[in-house]
Amino acid sequence: DGGITQSPKYLFRKEGQNVTLSCEQNLNHDAMYWYRQDPGQGLRLIYYSQIVNDFQKGDIAEGYSVSREKKESFPLTVTSAQKNPTAFYLCASSSRQGPYEQYFGPGTRLTVT
Amino acid sequence: EDQVTQSPEALRLQEGESSSLNCSYTVSGLRGLFWYRQDPGKGPEFLFTLYSAGEEKEKERLKATLTKKESFLHITAPKPEDSATYLCAGVTGGGNKLTFGTGTQLKVEL
């Protein structure tokens, strides 16, 4: 079955700690994305990558970092510099040159106290 | 600035009561308009892509349409299992970044 996996489903951390969220896809997509979803707000783009070893900041990249060493994997690190890290994080992937629909993983809910 | 606006924010229907959700966009060079369904605590599930004004797509009780300024998701004779948040998003000529609306939360009651 092709798809996107995210782990873990729930994550709890103390303030001041960095945390890494996993995202893996086997859809053979070149492009991958990280979004943050907060109640009452649309999905906001954190980072995206269109090819291995290359990534760009999205609209809300401050306090986050990513890497793209393999086509299948795009981990997101939430650093201690992110002021409001508690949120629902979604990873997605798509073809780089169209069609552009993005396919999403099940999400990781991060709670920082 | 690219913007996607969805209305209403929430909609409550009786089973079998057809209605439409609206997605209006001010996106320059729109290359595609997408509809997703999202259940609570889950990732969005892709439903439709529309590329040009006049295009229509259907899936079971759902039909998506596109004009030059907006898209509609028509729900015919909905059932309780259609209850979810429906998201729309546009992709512009600058690449494959999506701009999402805030969604319409649909509840279908018996």
Tab-separated table of C-alpha atoms in Angstrom:
chain	number	residue	atom	x	y	z
A	1	ASP	CA	0.000	0.000	0.000
A	2	GLY	CA	1.405	3.384	-1.002
A	3	GLY	CA	1.105	6.151	1.477
A	4	ILE	CA	2.612	8.491	4.008
A	5	THR	CA	3.425	7.533	7.569
A	6	GLN	CA	4.045	9.876	10.447
A	7	SER	CA	5.255	8.909	13.857
A	8	PRO	CA	4.489	9.127	16.609
A	9	LYS	CA	0.767	9.927	16.618
A	10	TYR	CA	1.048	11.761	19.969
A	11	LEU	CA	4.157	13.412	21.367
A	12	PHE	CA	4.684	15.125	24.682
A	13	ARG	CA	7.698	17.267	25.506
A	14	LYS	CA	8.851	19.706	28.130
A	15	GLU	CA	9.592	23.300	27.218
A	16	GLY	CA	13.170	23.848	26.133
A	17	GLN	CA	13.565	20.447	24.488
A	18	ASN	CA	13.996	19.894	20.779
A	19	VAL	CA	11.815	17.208	19.230
A	20	THR	CA	11.917	15.501	15.828
A	21	LEU	CA	8.809	14.366	13.968
A	22	SER	CA	9.140	11.591	11.438
A	23	CYS	CA	7.606	11.509	7.941
A	24	GLU	CA	8.104	8.727	5.416
A	25	GLN	CA	6.449	8.203	2.018
A	26	ASN	CA	6.497	5.378	-0.504
A	27	LEU	CA	4.561	7.172	-3.231
A	28	ASN	CA	7.754	7.943	-5.184
A	29	HIS	CA	6.981	11.644	-4.874
A	30	ASP	CA	9.765	14.192	-5.283
A	31	ALA	CA	8.113	16.959	-3.253
A	32	MET	CA	7.364	16.837	0.470
A	33	TYR	CA	5.827	19.372	2.825
A	34	TRP	CA	5.284	20.123	6.499
A	35	TYR	CA	2.202	21.970	7.724
A	36	ARG	CA	0.991	23.092	11.073
A	37	GLN	CA	-2.732	23.121	11.907
A	38	ASP	CA	-4.212	25.108	14.788
A	39	PRO	CA	-7.906	25.333	15.705
A	40	GLY	CA	-9.745	27.897	13.565
A	41	GLN	CA	-6.801	28.372	11.217
A	42	GLY	CA	-6.017	26.913	7.852
A	43	LEU	CA	-3.030	24.710	7.254
A	44	ARG	CA	0.124	26.785	7.362
A	45	LEU	CA	3.234	25.749	5.470
A	46	ILE	CA	6.387	25.336	7.552
A	47	TYR	CA	8.933	23.936	5.104
A	48	TYR	CA	8.880	22.168	1.777
A	49	SER	CA	11.331	20.227	-0.328
A	50	GLN	CA	11.099	19.592	-4.035
A	51	ILE	CA	14.163	17.401	-4.348
A	52	VAL	CA	16.645	15.551	-2.165
A	53	ASN	CA	19.152	17.791	-0.350
A	54	ASP	CA	17.135	20.927	-1.071
A	55	PHE	CA	14.365	22.604	0.924
A	56	GLN	CA	12.735	26.009	1.259
A	57	LYS	CA	11.116	27.928	4.090
A	58	GLY	CA	7.380	28.210	4.080
A	59	ASP	CA	5.275	30.870	5.733
A	60	ILE	CA	6.099	30.010	9.349
A	61	ALA	CA	9.594	28.455	9.363
A	62	GLU	CA	10.944	30.231	12.448
A	63	GLY	CA	11.777	27.762	15.211
A	64	TYR	CA	11.736	24.742	12.908
A	65	SER	CA	14.361	22.867	10.919
A	66	VAL	CA	14.253	20.066	8.352
A	67	SER	CA	16.508	17.779	6.368
A	68	ARG	CA	15.992	15.839	3.149
A	69	GLU	CA	18.729	13.241	2.822
A	70	LYS	CA	16.507	10.609	1.196
A	71	LYS	CA	13.636	10.912	-1.248
A	72	GLU	CA	11.360	8.946	1.078
A	73	SER	CA	12.018	10.868	4.281
A	74	PHE	CA	11.514	14.469	5.445
A	75	PRO	CA	11.900	14.808	9.232
A	76	LEU	CA	10.901	18.012	11.019
A	77	THR	CA	12.642	19.252	14.160
A	78	VAL	CA	10.712	21.573	16.440
A	79	THR	CA	13.357	23.529	18.317
A	80	SER	CA	13.180	25.274	21.667
A	81	ALA	CA	13.092	28.566	19.742
A	82	GLN	CA	9.535	27.862	18.519
A	83	LYS	CA	7.370	29.956	20.835
A	84	ASN	CA	4.083	28.068	20.475
A	85	PRO	CA	4.970	24.511	19.462
A	86	THR	CA	1.814	22.791	20.657
A	87	ALA	CA	-0.135	21.952	17.473
A	88	PHE	CA	-1.162	19.250	15.026
A	89	TYR	CA	1.612	18.655	12.476
A	90	LEU	CA	0.891	17.259	9.035
A	91	CYS	CA	3.303	15.940	6.435
A	92	ALA	CA	2.363	15.722	2.761
A	93	SER	CA	3.897	14.764	-0.555
A	94	SER	CA	3.189	15.399	-4.222
A	95	SER	CA	4.568	15.100	-7.685
A	96	ARG	CA	6.968	17.961	-8.352
A	97	GLN	CA	5.795	18.740	-11.858
A	98	GLY	CA	2.083	17.993	-11.680
A	99	PRO	CA	-0.541	16.934	-10.934
A	100	TYR	CA	-0.133	19.032	-7.828
A	101	GLU	CA	-2.530	17.435	-5.386
A	102	GLN	CA	-0.817	16.712	-2.100
A	103	TYR	CA	-1.379	13.530	-0.132
A	104	PHE	CA	-1.261	13.775	3.620
A	105	GLY	CA	-0.100	11.576	6.435
A	106	PRO	CA	-2.175	10.908	9.575
A	107	GLY	CA	-0.523	13.712	11.555
A	108	THR	CA	1.364	14.065	14.824
A	109	ARG	CA	-0.158	15.936	17.746
A	110	LEU	CA	2.622	17.620	19.709
A	111	THR	CA	1.993	18.924	23.198
A	112	VAL	CA	4.689	20.972	24.926
A	113	THR	CA	4.277	21.849	28.596
B	1	GLU	CA	-1.519	38.131	-1.515
B	2	ASP	CA	-3.068	34.794	-2.412
B	3	GLN	CA	-6.145	34.085	-0.366
B	4	VAL	CA	-8.708	31.301	-0.155
B	5	THR	CA	-11.929	31.902	1.797
B	6	GLN	CA	-14.465	29.247	2.679
B	7	SER	CA	-18.073	29.695	3.748
B	8	PRO	CA	-19.927	28.936	5.834
B	9	GLU	CA	-17.571	28.147	8.712
B	10	ALA	CA	-20.018	25.538	9.971
B	11	LEU	CA	-23.073	23.894	8.494
B	12	ARG	CA	-25.626	21.607	10.093
B	13	LEU	CA	-27.867	19.558	7.808
B	14	GLN	CA	-30.528	16.951	8.258
B	15	GLU	CA	-29.905	13.645	6.542
B	16	GLY	CA	-31.050	13.987	2.940
B	17	GLU	CA	-30.953	17.802	2.968
B	18	SER	CA	-28.752	18.854	0.037
B	19	SER	CA	-26.552	21.951	0.239
B	20	SER	CA	-23.385	23.579	-1.092
B	21	LEU	CA	-20.114	24.733	0.405
B	22	ASN	CA	-18.327	27.718	-1.082
B	23	CYS	CA	-14.640	28.374	-1.721
B	24	SER	CA	-13.709	31.756	-3.153
B	25	TYR	CA	-10.167	32.583	-4.127
B	26	THR	CA	-8.037	35.539	-4.984
B	27	VAL	CA	-5.064	33.656	-6.301
B	28	SER	CA	-3.154	34.954	-9.268
B	29	GLY	CA	-2.436	32.407	-11.925
B	30	LEU	CA	-4.477	29.601	-10.379
B	31	ARG	CA	-3.223	26.259	-11.691
B	32	GLY	CA	-5.515	24.023	-9.715
B	33	LEU	CA	-8.212	24.058	-7.025
B	34	PHE	CA	-8.320	21.137	-4.589
B	35	TRP	CA	-10.939	19.818	-2.216
B	36	TYR	CA	-10.096	17.693	0.815
B	37	ARG	CA	-12.097	16.020	3.555
B	38	GLN	CA	-10.664	15.967	7.093
B	39	ASP	CA	-12.016	13.899	9.974
B	40	PRO	CA	-11.185	14.939	13.557
B	41	GLY	CA	-7.623	14.077	14.538
B	42	LYS	CA	-6.719	12.791	11.065
B	43	GLY	CA	-4.888	14.067	8.007
B	44	PRO	CA	-6.834	15.555	5.084
B	45	GLU	CA	-8.064	13.093	2.489
B	46	PHE	CA	-7.840	14.199	-1.134
B	47	LEU	CA	-11.190	14.439	-2.951
B	48	PHE	CA	-10.967	16.446	-6.185
B	49	THR	CA	-8.775	18.601	-8.385
B	50	LEU	CA	-10.312	21.197	-10.703
B	51	TYR	CA	-8.168	22.929	-13.279
B	52	SER	CA	-10.364	25.242	-15.342
B	53	ALA	CA	-13.624	27.189	-15.125
B	54	GLY	CA	-16.597	25.052	-16.025
B	55	GLU	CA	-14.991	21.822	-14.903
B	56	GLU	CA	-16.968	19.458	-12.673
B	57	LYS	CA	-15.956	16.330	-10.736
B	58	GLU	CA	-18.193	13.878	-8.897
B	59	LYS	CA	-17.718	11.220	-6.267
B	60	GLU	CA	-20.684	9.506	-4.651
B	61	ARG	CA	-22.797	12.289	-3.082
B	62	LEU	CA	-20.222	15.013	-3.730
B	63	LYS	CA	-19.838	17.200	-6.791
B	64	ALA	CA	-17.224	19.939	-7.134
B	65	THR	CA	-17.531	22.793	-9.628
B	66	LEU	CA	-15.253	25.675	-10.554
B	67	THR	CA	-15.881	29.176	-11.900
B	68	LYS	CA	-13.350	31.925	-12.508
B	69	LYS	CA	-13.669	33.202	-8.934
B	70	GLU	CA	-14.994	30.379	-6.809
B	71	SER	CA	-15.609	26.703	-6.364
B	72	PHE	CA	-18.579	24.897	-4.895
B	73	LEU	CA	-18.791	21.517	-3.242
B	74	HIS	CA	-22.354	20.289	-3.660
B	75	ILE	CA	-23.539	17.592	-1.278
B	76	THR	CA	-26.602	15.710	-2.452
B	77	ALA	CA	-28.760	13.805	0.045
B	78	PRO	CA	-26.017	13.743	2.703
B	79	LYS	CA	-25.653	11.014	5.286
B	80	PRO	CA	-24.217	11.235	8.818
B	81	GLU	CA	-20.959	9.694	7.574
B	82	ASP	CA	-20.431	12.784	5.396
B	83	SER	CA	-19.859	14.767	8.595
B	84	ALA	CA	-16.326	16.187	8.460
B	85	THR	CA	-14.407	19.376	7.790
B	86	TYR	CA	-14.055	20.141	4.085
B	87	LEU	CA	-10.988	22.092	3.021
B	88	CYS	CA	-10.231	23.770	-0.264
B	89	ALA	CA	-6.841	24.916	-1.504
B	90	GLY	CA	-5.393	26.600	-4.555
B	91	VAL	CA	-2.044	26.209	-6.252
B	92	THR	CA	-0.580	29.129	-8.138
B	93	GLY	CA	1.772	29.553	-11.017
B	94	GLY	CA	4.725	30.008	-8.689
B	95	GLY	CA	5.193	26.309	-8.090
B	96	ASN	CA	3.324	23.662	-6.159
B	97	LYS	CA	2.663	25.435	-2.880
B	98	LEU	CA	-0.962	25.202	-1.770
B	99	THR	CA	-2.903	28.029	-0.116
B	100	PHE	CA	-5.599	26.549	2.142
B	101	GLY	CA	-8.895	27.947	3.346
B	102	THR	CA	-9.915	27.478	6.977
B	103	GLY	CA	-12.529	24.876	6.113
B	104	THR	CA	-16.248	24.274	6.519
B	105	GLN	CA	-17.246	21.995	9.371
B	106	LEU	CA	-20.210	19.929	8.205
B	107	LYS	CA	-22.466	17.985	10.542
B	108	VAL	CA	-25.214	15.786	9.142
B	109	GLU	CA	-27.843	14.656	11.624
B	110	LEU	CA	-30.406	11.888	11.481
